């Protein structure tokens, strides 16, 4: 089958967490139950979306990634938002990846309370305008 041992282990791990969690008083993870997004910061600037997905798909199917890039150059800003198909994967990712070294950088992985994908150009435009105004104010 296409299921590798790793995948089976992850499934078992998720089941274990579920049993553990259902018996426990609300864990801090519960606050993020509705959100399958995690924040990943401190990334090596050379890493692409593909690289990040490769690493993080160890704990579940990645369904969305938004790597922050400089608008003008397209260079990575070193952080991204990533969504798993199954919210429980975020628990594993946060527990296992936060603070590890990845490509010589220590990364930070955390739950996202309410990440929204901004699809509408209108929002983007508003943001850009605000940024430009801030930029003008901030010139030294």
mmCIF file of N, CA and C in Angstrom:
data_model
loop_
_atom_site.group_PDB
_atom_site.id
_atom_site.type_symbol
_atom_site.label_atom_id
_atom_site.label_comp_id
_atom_site.label_asym_id
_atom_site.label_seq_id
_atom_site.Cartn_x
_atom_site.Cartn_y
_atom_site.Cartn_z
ATOM 1 N N UNK A 1 0.832 -1.210 0.000
ATOM 2 C CA UNK A 1 0.000 0.000 0.000
ATOM 3 C C UNK A 1 0.856 1.244 0.000
ATOM 4 N N UNK A 2 0.233 2.382 -0.164
ATOM 5 C CA UNK A 2 1.006 3.618 -0.230
ATOM 6 C C UNK A 2 1.333 4.143 1.159
ATOM 7 N N UNK A 3 0.751 3.500 2.171
ATOM 8 C CA UNK A 3 1.040 3.940 3.542
ATOM 9 C C UNK A 3 2.414 3.464 3.968
ATOM 10 N N UNK A 4 3.282 4.388 4.337
ATOM 11 C CA UNK A 4 4.590 3.976 4.836
ATOM 12 C C UNK A 4 4.467 3.736 6.333
ATOM 13 N N UNK A 5 5.497 3.144 6.903
ATOM 14 C CA UNK A 5 5.506 2.927 8.348
ATOM 15 C C UNK A 5 5.377 4.229 9.098
ATOM 16 N N UNK A 6 6.062 5.253 8.586
ATOM 17 C CA UNK A 6 6.016 6.563 9.229
ATOM 18 C C UNK A 6 4.581 7.036 9.352
ATOM 19 N N UNK A 7 3.852 6.907 8.252
ATOM 20 C CA UNK A 7 2.471 7.374 8.255
ATOM 21 C C UNK A 7 1.678 6.623 9.306
ATOM 22 N N UNK A 8 1.861 5.303 9.355
ATOM 23 C CA UNK A 8 1.128 4.509 10.342
ATOM 24 C C UNK A 8 1.477 4.967 11.755
ATOM 25 N N UNK A 9 2.752 5.227 11.973
ATOM 26 C CA UNK A 9 3.171 5.690 13.300
ATOM 27 C C UNK A 9 2.507 7.003 13.655
ATOM 28 N N UNK A 10 2.421 7.892 12.672
ATOM 29 C CA UNK A 10 1.786 9.187 12.911
ATOM 30 C C UNK A 10 0.320 8.985 13.257
ATOM 31 N N UNK A 11 -0.337 8.083 12.511
ATOM 32 C CA UNK A 11 -1.744 7.798 12.785
ATOM 33 C C UNK A 11 -1.901 7.279 14.210
ATOM 34 N N UNK A 12 -1.038 6.343 14.591
ATOM 35 C CA UNK A 12 -1.082 5.794 15.954
ATOM 36 C C UNK A 12 -0.868 6.912 16.968
ATOM 37 N N UNK A 13 0.106 7.748 16.671
ATOM 38 C CA UNK A 13 0.436 8.870 17.549
ATOM 39 C C UNK A 13 -0.774 9.791 17.720
ATOM 40 N N UNK A 14 -1.452 10.066 16.607
ATOM 41 C CA UNK A 14 -2.638 10.928 16.668
ATOM 42 C C UNK A 14 -3.713 10.272 17.518
ATOM 43 N N UNK A 15 -3.897 8.967 17.339
ATOM 44 C CA UNK A 15 -4.905 8.262 18.138
ATOM 45 C C UNK A 15 -4.545 8.357 19.616
ATOM 46 N N UNK A 16 -3.242 8.184 19.886
ATOM 47 C CA UNK A 16 -2.776 8.239 21.272
ATOM 48 C C UNK A 16 -3.082 9.619 21.861
ATOM 49 N N UNK A 17 -2.798 10.649 21.094
ATOM 50 C CA UNK A 17 -3.055 12.014 21.549
ATOM 51 C C UNK A 17 -4.547 12.190 21.817
ATOM 52 N N UNK A 18 -5.363 11.665 20.908
ATOM 53 C CA UNK A 18 -6.807 11.797 21.083
ATOM 54 C C UNK A 18 -7.274 11.171 22.379
ATOM 55 N N UNK A 19 -6.761 9.965 22.647
ATOM 56 C CA UNK A 19 -7.167 9.284 23.881
ATOM 57 C C UNK A 19 -6.712 10.106 25.079
ATOM 58 N N UNK A 20 -5.467 10.542 24.990
ATOM 59 C CA UNK A 20 -4.888 11.324 26.080
ATOM 60 C C UNK A 20 -5.691 12.617 26.279
ATOM 61 N N UNK A 21 -5.951 13.303 25.145
ATOM 62 C CA UNK A 21 -6.615 14.605 25.209
ATOM 63 C C UNK A 21 -8.041 14.470 25.712
ATOM 64 N N UNK A 22 -8.756 13.432 25.237
ATOM 65 C CA UNK A 22 -10.169 13.330 25.603
ATOM 66 C C UNK A 22 -10.302 13.085 27.105
ATOM 67 N N UNK A 23 -9.276 12.464 27.690
ATOM 68 C CA UNK A 23 -9.343 12.191 29.124
ATOM 69 C C UNK A 23 -8.890 13.374 29.957
ATOM 70 N N UNK A 24 -8.234 14.332 29.306
ATOM 71 C CA UNK A 24 -7.633 15.408 30.087
ATOM 72 C C UNK A 24 -8.555 16.607 30.179
ATOM 73 N N UNK A 25 -8.261 17.450 31.117
ATOM 74 C CA UNK A 25 -8.927 18.755 31.142
ATOM 75 C C UNK A 25 -8.422 19.487 29.910
ATOM 76 N N UNK A 26 -9.104 20.527 29.516
ATOM 77 C CA UNK A 26 -8.743 21.140 28.246
ATOM 78 C C UNK A 26 -7.263 21.495 28.218
ATOM 79 N N UNK A 27 -6.592 21.001 27.194
ATOM 80 C CA UNK A 27 -5.182 21.331 27.038
ATOM 81 C C UNK A 27 -5.074 22.644 26.271
ATOM 82 N N UNK A 28 -3.909 23.234 26.297
ATOM 83 C CA UNK A 28 -3.755 24.521 25.612
ATOM 84 C C UNK A 28 -3.974 24.368 24.120
ATOM 85 N N UNK A 29 -3.790 23.131 23.617
ATOM 86 C CA UNK A 29 -4.022 22.911 22.192
ATOM 87 C C UNK A 29 -5.490 23.124 21.824
ATOM 88 N N UNK A 30 -6.388 22.891 22.784
ATOM 89 C CA UNK A 30 -7.819 22.937 22.486
ATOM 90 C C UNK A 30 -8.254 24.293 21.962
ATOM 91 N N UNK A 31 -7.583 25.313 22.452
ATOM 92 C CA UNK A 31 -7.920 26.665 22.042
ATOM 93 C C UNK A 31 -7.813 26.800 20.517
ATOM 94 N N UNK A 32 -6.987 25.931 19.928
ATOM 95 C CA UNK A 32 -6.709 26.079 18.498
ATOM 96 C C UNK A 32 -7.399 25.006 17.667
ATOM 97 N N UNK A 33 -8.352 24.322 18.286
ATOM 98 C CA UNK A 33 -9.028 23.203 17.616
ATOM 99 C C UNK A 33 -9.586 23.583 16.251
ATOM 100 N N UNK A 34 -10.082 24.821 16.140
ATOM 101 C CA UNK A 34 -10.750 25.215 14.899
ATOM 102 C C UNK A 34 -9.755 25.575 13.807
ATOM 103 N N UNK A 35 -8.500 25.681 14.164
ATOM 104 C CA UNK A 35 -7.522 26.173 13.205
ATOM 105 C C UNK A 35 -6.528 25.090 12.849
ATOM 106 N N UNK A 36 -6.425 24.759 11.577
ATOM 107 C CA UNK A 36 -5.440 23.766 11.157
ATOM 108 C C UNK A 36 -4.175 24.460 10.661
ATOM 109 N N UNK A 37 -4.046 25.749 10.955
ATOM 110 C CA UNK A 37 -2.864 26.494 10.529
ATOM 111 C C UNK A 37 -1.825 26.548 11.634
ATOM 112 N N UNK A 38 -0.562 26.510 11.225
ATOM 113 C CA UNK A 38 0.519 26.777 12.164
ATOM 114 C C UNK A 38 1.374 27.892 11.574
ATOM 115 N N UNK A 39 2.079 28.566 12.479
ATOM 116 C CA UNK A 39 3.025 29.602 12.081
ATOM 117 C C UNK A 39 4.413 28.992 12.186
ATOM 118 N N UNK A 40 5.234 29.193 11.167
ATOM 119 C CA UNK A 40 6.609 28.709 11.203
ATOM 120 C C UNK A 40 7.527 29.899 10.969
ATOM 121 N N UNK A 41 8.393 30.163 11.923
ATOM 122 C CA UNK A 41 9.289 31.307 11.815
ATOM 123 C C UNK A 41 10.746 30.896 11.958
ATOM 124 N N UNK A 42 11.644 31.812 11.583
ATOM 125 C CA UNK A 42 13.080 31.549 11.709
ATOM 126 C C UNK A 42 13.609 30.634 10.624
ATOM 127 N N UNK A 43 12.888 30.571 9.511
ATOM 128 C CA UNK A 43 13.292 29.675 8.427
ATOM 129 C C UNK A 43 14.514 30.191 7.681
ATOM 130 N N UNK A 44 15.306 29.264 7.201
ATOM 131 C CA UNK A 44 16.414 29.605 6.326
ATOM 132 C C UNK A 44 15.847 30.261 5.065
ATOM 133 N N UNK A 45 16.422 31.374 4.672
ATOM 134 C CA UNK A 45 15.865 32.135 3.548
ATOM 135 C C UNK A 45 15.944 31.376 2.225
ATOM 136 N N UNK A 46 16.783 30.359 2.175
ATOM 137 C CA UNK A 46 16.902 29.583 0.947
ATOM 138 C C UNK A 46 15.793 28.557 0.772
ATOM 139 N N UNK A 47 15.033 28.327 1.817
ATOM 140 C CA UNK A 47 14.014 27.283 1.748
ATOM 141 C C UNK A 47 12.806 27.719 0.921
ATOM 142 N N UNK A 48 12.333 26.825 0.084
ATOM 143 C CA UNK A 48 11.150 27.104 -0.731
ATOM 144 C C UNK A 48 9.926 26.481 -0.078
ATOM 145 N N UNK A 49 8.755 26.785 -0.627
ATOM 146 C CA UNK A 49 7.524 26.155 -0.148
ATOM 147 C C UNK A 49 7.663 24.638 -0.184
ATOM 148 N N UNK A 50 8.233 24.152 -1.289
ATOM 149 C CA UNK A 50 8.404 22.705 -1.449
ATOM 150 C C UNK A 50 9.244 22.092 -0.344
ATOM 151 N N UNK A 51 10.331 22.781 0.023
ATOM 152 C CA UNK A 51 11.213 22.281 1.090
ATOM 153 C C UNK A 51 10.464 22.200 2.412
ATOM 154 N N UNK A 52 9.703 23.241 2.684
ATOM 155 C CA UNK A 52 8.996 23.315 3.969
ATOM 156 C C UNK A 52 7.937 22.212 4.032
ATOM 157 N N UNK A 53 7.206 22.044 2.923
ATOM 158 C CA UNK A 53 6.178 20.995 2.879
ATOM 159 C C UNK A 53 6.806 19.623 3.081
ATOM 160 N N UNK A 54 7.969 19.407 2.459
ATOM 161 C CA UNK A 54 8.656 18.122 2.589
ATOM 162 C C UNK A 54 8.922 17.807 4.056
ATOM 163 N N UNK A 55 9.402 18.789 4.797
ATOM 164 C CA UNK A 55 9.707 18.588 6.206
ATOM 165 C C UNK A 55 8.421 18.382 7.012
ATOM 166 N N UNK A 56 7.461 19.266 6.809
ATOM 167 C CA UNK A 56 6.289 19.280 7.682
ATOM 168 C C UNK A 56 5.251 18.220 7.328
ATOM 169 N N UNK A 57 5.360 17.632 6.132
ATOM 170 C CA UNK A 57 4.386 16.607 5.763
ATOM 171 C C UNK A 57 4.648 15.297 6.497
ATOM 172 N N UNK A 58 5.728 15.256 7.286
ATOM 173 C CA UNK A 58 5.961 14.091 8.140
ATOM 174 C C UNK A 58 4.797 13.870 9.096
ATOM 175 N N UNK A 59 4.096 14.944 9.436
ATOM 176 C CA UNK A 59 3.052 14.825 10.456
ATOM 177 C C UNK A 59 1.647 14.975 9.905
ATOM 178 N N UNK A 60 1.526 14.924 8.581
ATOM 179 C CA UNK A 60 0.181 14.984 8.031
ATOM 180 C C UNK A 60 0.182 15.644 6.674
ATOM 181 N N UNK A 61 -0.954 15.579 6.022
ATOM 182 C CA UNK A 61 -1.059 16.144 4.688
ATOM 183 C C UNK A 61 -1.171 17.657 4.761
ATOM 184 N N UNK A 62 -0.254 18.316 4.064
ATOM 185 C CA UNK A 62 -0.241 19.781 4.014
ATOM 186 C C UNK A 62 -1.174 20.236 2.897
ATOM 187 N N UNK A 63 -2.146 21.082 3.238
ATOM 188 C CA UNK A 63 -3.118 21.508 2.230
ATOM 189 C C UNK A 63 -2.944 22.964 1.806
ATOM 190 N N UNK A 64 -2.165 23.718 2.557
ATOM 191 C CA UNK A 64 -1.963 25.114 2.180
ATOM 192 C C UNK A 64 -0.668 25.610 2.794
ATOM 193 N N UNK A 65 0.038 26.424 2.043
ATOM 194 C CA UNK A 65 1.227 27.061 2.613
ATOM 195 C C UNK A 65 1.293 28.470 2.061
ATOM 196 N N UNK A 66 1.653 29.391 2.913
ATOM 197 C CA UNK A 66 1.801 30.770 2.481
ATOM 198 C C UNK A 66 3.118 31.284 3.036
ATOM 199 N N UNK A 67 4.141 31.222 2.198
ATOM 200 C CA UNK A 67 5.477 31.682 2.586
ATOM 201 C C UNK A 67 5.547 33.175 2.329
ATOM 202 N N UNK A 68 5.855 33.933 3.361
ATOM 203 C CA UNK A 68 5.933 35.389 3.202
ATOM 204 C C UNK A 68 7.142 35.738 2.353
ATOM 205 N N UNK A 69 6.897 36.515 1.307
ATOM 206 C CA UNK A 69 7.990 36.929 0.429
ATOM 207 C C UNK A 69 7.969 38.436 0.255
ATOM 208 N N UNK A 70 9.157 39.006 0.018
ATOM 209 C CA UNK A 70 9.230 40.424 -0.296
ATOM 210 C C UNK A 70 8.497 40.648 -1.610
ATOM 211 N N UNK A 71 7.590 41.623 -1.621
ATOM 212 C CA UNK A 71 6.816 41.880 -2.845
ATOM 213 C C UNK A 71 7.739 42.190 -4.027
ATOM 214 N N UNK A 72 8.733 43.034 -3.798
ATOM 215 C CA UNK A 72 9.548 43.507 -4.917
ATOM 216 C C UNK A 72 10.500 42.434 -5.434
ATOM 217 N N UNK A 73 11.138 41.691 -4.533
ATOM 218 C CA UNK A 73 12.190 40.767 -4.958
ATOM 219 C C UNK A 73 11.738 39.317 -4.984
ATOM 220 N N UNK A 74 10.646 39.000 -4.262
ATOM 221 C CA UNK A 74 10.218 37.609 -4.188
ATOM 222 C C UNK A 74 11.061 36.788 -3.227
ATOM 223 N N UNK A 75 11.972 37.454 -2.507
ATOM 224 C CA UNK A 75 12.802 36.747 -1.531
ATOM 225 C C UNK A 75 11.980 36.355 -0.311
ATOM 226 N N UNK A 76 12.295 35.202 0.245
ATOM 227 C CA UNK A 76 11.593 34.719 1.435
ATOM 228 C C UNK A 76 11.874 35.639 2.618
ATOM 229 N N UNK A 77 10.841 35.860 3.446
ATOM 230 C CA UNK A 77 11.051 36.645 4.663
ATOM 231 C C UNK A 77 11.365 35.737 5.849
ATOM 232 N N UNK A 78 11.402 34.437 5.598
ATOM 233 C CA UNK A 78 11.802 33.508 6.656
ATOM 234 C C UNK A 78 10.677 33.066 7.577
ATOM 235 N N UNK A 79 9.431 33.334 7.184
ATOM 236 C CA UNK A 79 8.332 32.763 7.966
ATOM 237 C C UNK A 79 7.169 32.415 7.056
ATOM 238 N N UNK A 80 6.335 31.509 7.518
ATOM 239 C CA UNK A 80 5.196 31.118 6.684
ATOM 240 C C UNK A 80 4.057 30.616 7.553
ATOM 241 N N UNK A 81 2.919 30.482 6.920
ATOM 242 C CA UNK A 81 1.764 29.855 7.538
ATOM 243 C C UNK A 81 1.490 28.584 6.761
ATOM 244 N N UNK A 82 1.226 27.519 7.495
ATOM 245 C CA UNK A 82 1.021 26.235 6.846
ATOM 246 C C UNK A 82 -0.229 25.586 7.421
ATOM 247 N N UNK A 83 -1.019 24.976 6.552
ATOM 248 C CA UNK A 83 -2.248 24.328 7.003
ATOM 249 C C UNK A 83 -2.182 22.836 6.753
ATOM 250 N N UNK A 84 -2.632 22.082 7.743
ATOM 251 C CA UNK A 84 -2.770 20.639 7.593
ATOM 252 C C UNK A 84 -4.226 20.298 7.313
ATOM 253 N N UNK A 85 -4.398 19.166 6.656
ATOM 254 C CA UNK A 85 -5.750 18.679 6.400
ATOM 255 C C UNK A 85 -6.424 18.339 7.734
ATOM 256 N N UNK A 86 -5.650 17.743 8.633
ATOM 257 C CA UNK A 86 -6.189 17.325 9.923
ATOM 258 C C UNK A 86 -5.603 18.208 11.016
ATOM 259 N N UNK A 87 -6.472 18.855 11.764
ATOM 260 C CA UNK A 87 -6.007 19.789 12.790
ATOM 261 C C UNK A 87 -5.055 19.114 13.769
ATOM 262 N N UNK A 88 -5.241 17.823 14.012
ATOM 263 C CA UNK A 88 -4.401 17.137 15.009
ATOM 264 C C UNK A 88 -2.948 17.087 14.578
ATOM 265 N N UNK A 89 -2.721 17.192 13.267
ATOM 266 C CA UNK A 89 -1.338 17.228 12.778
ATOM 267 C C UNK A 89 -0.615 18.458 13.303
ATOM 268 N N UNK A 90 -1.371 19.543 13.530
ATOM 269 C CA UNK A 90 -0.724 20.768 14.010
ATOM 270 C C UNK A 90 -0.142 20.543 15.399
ATOM 271 N N UNK A 91 -0.825 19.712 16.185
ATOM 272 C CA UNK A 91 -0.347 19.415 17.542
ATOM 273 C C UNK A 91 1.003 18.713 17.462
ATOM 274 N N UNK A 92 1.088 17.728 16.571
ATOM 275 C CA UNK A 92 2.347 16.992 16.414
ATOM 276 C C UNK A 92 3.454 17.907 15.909
ATOM 277 N N UNK A 93 3.110 18.750 14.933
ATOM 278 C CA UNK A 93 4.121 19.627 14.345
ATOM 279 C C UNK A 93 4.653 20.607 15.385
ATOM 280 N N UNK A 94 3.742 21.224 16.140
ATOM 281 C CA UNK A 94 4.172 22.188 17.163
ATOM 282 C C UNK A 94 5.033 21.486 18.206
ATOM 283 N N UNK A 95 4.579 20.317 18.671
ATOM 284 C CA UNK A 95 5.326 19.600 19.707
ATOM 285 C C UNK A 95 6.692 19.126 19.230
ATOM 286 N N UNK A 96 6.780 18.724 17.968
ATOM 287 C CA UNK A 96 8.010 18.094 17.502
ATOM 288 C C UNK A 96 8.972 19.019 16.772
ATOM 289 N N UNK A 97 8.455 20.088 16.174
ATOM 290 C CA UNK A 97 9.324 20.935 15.354
ATOM 291 C C UNK A 97 9.719 22.236 16.020
ATOM 292 N N UNK A 98 8.977 22.687 17.024
ATOM 293 C CA UNK A 98 9.319 23.968 17.638
ATOM 294 C C UNK A 98 10.689 23.873 18.291
ATOM 295 N N UNK A 99 11.600 24.765 17.894
ATOM 296 C CA UNK A 99 12.925 24.797 18.519
ATOM 297 C C UNK A 99 13.957 23.880 17.890
ATOM 298 N N UNK A 100 13.579 23.130 16.836
ATOM 299 C CA UNK A 100 14.591 22.282 16.204
ATOM 300 C C UNK A 100 15.445 23.121 15.267
ATOM 301 N N UNK A 101 16.610 22.549 14.908
ATOM 302 C CA UNK A 101 17.479 23.223 13.950
ATOM 303 C C UNK A 101 17.149 22.705 12.563
ATOM 304 N N UNK A 102 16.893 23.623 11.652
ATOM 305 C CA UNK A 102 16.562 23.261 10.277
ATOM 306 C C UNK A 102 17.424 24.121 9.369
ATOM 307 N N UNK A 103 18.306 23.487 8.599
ATOM 308 C CA UNK A 103 19.234 24.240 7.735
ATOM 309 C C UNK A 103 19.966 25.314 8.539
ATOM 310 N N UNK A 104 20.517 24.914 9.670
ATOM 311 C CA UNK A 104 21.337 25.803 10.504
ATOM 312 C C UNK A 104 20.588 26.955 11.160
ATOM 313 N N UNK A 105 19.267 26.927 11.130
ATOM 314 C CA UNK A 105 18.508 27.959 11.843
ATOM 315 C C UNK A 105 17.592 27.270 12.841
ATOM 316 N N UNK A 106 17.426 27.882 14.006
ATOM 317 C CA UNK A 106 16.469 27.340 14.961
ATOM 318 C C UNK A 106 15.099 27.876 14.604
ATOM 319 N N UNK A 107 14.168 26.980 14.335
ATOM 320 C CA UNK A 107 12.858 27.447 13.891
ATOM 321 C C UNK A 107 11.859 27.504 15.041
ATOM 322 N N UNK A 108 10.867 28.348 14.866
ATOM 323 C CA UNK A 108 9.793 28.483 15.846
ATOM 324 C C UNK A 108 8.512 28.008 15.167
ATOM 325 N N UNK A 109 7.819 27.108 15.823
ATOM 326 C CA UNK A 109 6.558 26.605 15.273
ATOM 327 C C UNK A 109 5.479 26.791 16.318
ATOM 328 N N UNK A 110 4.386 27.403 15.927
ATOM 329 C CA UNK A 110 3.350 27.711 16.894
ATOM 330 C C UNK A 110 1.973 27.600 16.255
ATOM 331 N N UNK A 111 0.973 27.417 17.114
ATOM 332 C CA UNK A 111 -0.406 27.406 16.612
ATOM 333 C C UNK A 111 -0.781 28.811 16.156
ATOM 334 N N UNK A 112 -1.658 28.874 15.194
ATOM 335 C CA UNK A 112 -2.183 30.132 14.695
ATOM 336 C C UNK A 112 -3.590 30.252 15.179
ATOM 337 N N UNK A 113 -3.901 31.334 15.844
ATOM 338 C CA UNK A 113 -5.256 31.409 16.356
ATOM 339 C C UNK A 113 -6.264 31.633 15.253
ATOM 340 N N UNK A 114 -6.044 32.638 14.435
ATOM 341 C CA UNK A 114 -7.059 32.849 13.401
ATOM 342 C C UNK A 114 -6.419 33.337 12.117
ATOM 343 N N UNK A 115 -5.623 32.478 11.526
ATOM 344 C CA UNK A 115 -5.017 32.841 10.253
ATOM 345 C C UNK A 115 -6.099 32.817 9.174
ATOM 346 N N UNK A 116 -6.150 33.886 8.413
ATOM 347 C CA UNK A 116 -7.078 33.920 7.278
ATOM 348 C C UNK A 116 -6.267 34.124 6.011
ATOM 349 N N UNK A 117 -6.594 33.366 5.003
ATOM 350 C CA UNK A 117 -5.930 33.588 3.725
ATOM 351 C C UNK A 117 -6.548 34.821 3.097
ATOM 352 N N UNK A 118 -5.748 35.797 2.762
ATOM 353 C CA UNK A 118 -6.310 36.994 2.143
ATOM 354 C C UNK A 118 -6.303 36.769 0.641
ATOM 355 N N UNK A 119 -7.477 36.481 0.108
ATOM 356 C CA UNK A 119 -7.563 36.195 -1.315
ATOM 357 C C UNK A 119 -7.895 37.448 -2.102
ATOM 358 N N UNK A 120 -8.705 38.309 -1.499
ATOM 359 C CA UNK A 120 -9.191 39.447 -2.281
ATOM 360 C C UNK A 120 -8.080 40.452 -2.526
ATOM 361 N N UNK A 121 -7.986 40.874 -3.769
ATOM 362 C CA UNK A 121 -6.968 41.851 -4.143
ATOM 363 C C UNK A 121 -7.204 43.165 -3.411
ATOM 364 N N UNK A 122 -8.474 43.404 -3.145
ATOM 365 C CA UNK A 122 -8.843 44.640 -2.462
ATOM 366 C C UNK A 122 -8.086 44.758 -1.139
ATOM 367 N N UNK A 123 -8.100 43.671 -0.371
ATOM 368 C CA UNK A 123 -7.376 43.670 0.905
ATOM 369 C C UNK A 123 -5.893 43.927 0.662
ATOM 370 N N UNK A 124 -5.356 43.228 -0.332
ATOM 371 C CA UNK A 124 -3.932 43.384 -0.658
ATOM 372 C C UNK A 124 -3.630 44.846 -0.983
ATOM 373 N N UNK A 125 -4.500 45.441 -1.803
ATOM 374 C CA UNK A 125 -4.299 46.831 -2.198
ATOM 375 C C UNK A 125 -4.302 47.753 -0.986
ATOM 376 N N UNK A 126 -5.312 47.542 -0.127
ATOM 377 C CA UNK A 126 -5.411 48.369 1.080
ATOM 378 C C UNK A 126 -4.129 48.256 1.891
ATOM 379 N N UNK A 127 -3.666 47.011 2.025
ATOM 380 C CA UNK A 127 -2.456 46.779 2.806
ATOM 381 C C UNK A 127 -1.278 47.509 2.180
ATOM 382 N N UNK A 128 -1.183 47.398 0.856
ATOM 383 C CA UNK A 128 -0.055 48.000 0.159
ATOM 384 C C UNK A 128 -0.043 49.510 0.395
ATOM 385 N N UNK A 129 -1.232 50.113 0.253
ATOM 386 C CA UNK A 129 -1.346 51.560 0.463
ATOM 387 C C UNK A 129 -0.892 51.934 1.863
ATOM 388 N N UNK A 130 -1.398 51.151 2.842
ATOM 389 C CA UNK A 130 -1.034 51.429 4.222
ATOM 390 C C UNK A 130 0.480 51.326 4.396
ATOM 391 N N UNK A 131 1.047 50.269 3.809
ATOM 392 C CA UNK A 131 2.490 50.052 3.897
ATOM 393 C C UNK A 131 3.251 51.226 3.302
ATOM 394 N N UNK A 132 2.802 51.667 2.120
ATOM 395 C CA UNK A 132 3.502 52.760 1.455
ATOM 396 C C UNK A 132 3.458 54.015 2.312
ATOM 397 N N UNK A 133 2.281 54.275 2.901
ATOM 398 C CA UNK A 133 2.165 55.451 3.764
ATOM 399 C C UNK A 133 3.095 55.330 4.955
ATOM 400 N N UNK A 134 3.088 54.142 5.563
ATOM 401 C CA UNK A 134 4.002 53.923 6.689
ATOM 402 C C UNK A 134 5.433 54.140 6.242
ATOM 403 N N UNK A 135 5.746 53.600 5.069
ATOM 404 C CA UNK A 135 7.102 53.699 4.534
ATOM 405 C C UNK A 135 7.511 55.145 4.394
ATOM 406 N N UNK A 136 6.586 55.959 3.869
ATOM 407 C CA UNK A 136 6.882 57.373 3.677
ATOM 408 C C UNK A 136 7.156 58.028 5.020
ATOM 409 N N UNK A 137 6.319 57.683 6.002
ATOM 410 C CA UNK A 137 6.512 58.275 7.333
ATOM 411 C C UNK A 137 7.826 57.827 7.956
ATOM 412 N N UNK A 138 8.230 56.597 7.575
ATOM 413 C CA UNK A 138 9.360 56.012 8.277
ATOM 414 C C UNK A 138 10.704 56.371 7.667
ATOM 415 N N UNK A 139 10.715 57.023 6.519
ATOM 416 C CA UNK A 139 12.025 57.343 5.906
ATOM 417 C C UNK A 139 12.841 58.220 6.846
ATOM 418 N N UNK A 140 14.094 57.867 6.976
ATOM 419 C CA UNK A 140 14.927 58.625 7.900
ATOM 420 C C UNK A 140 15.551 59.832 7.204
#
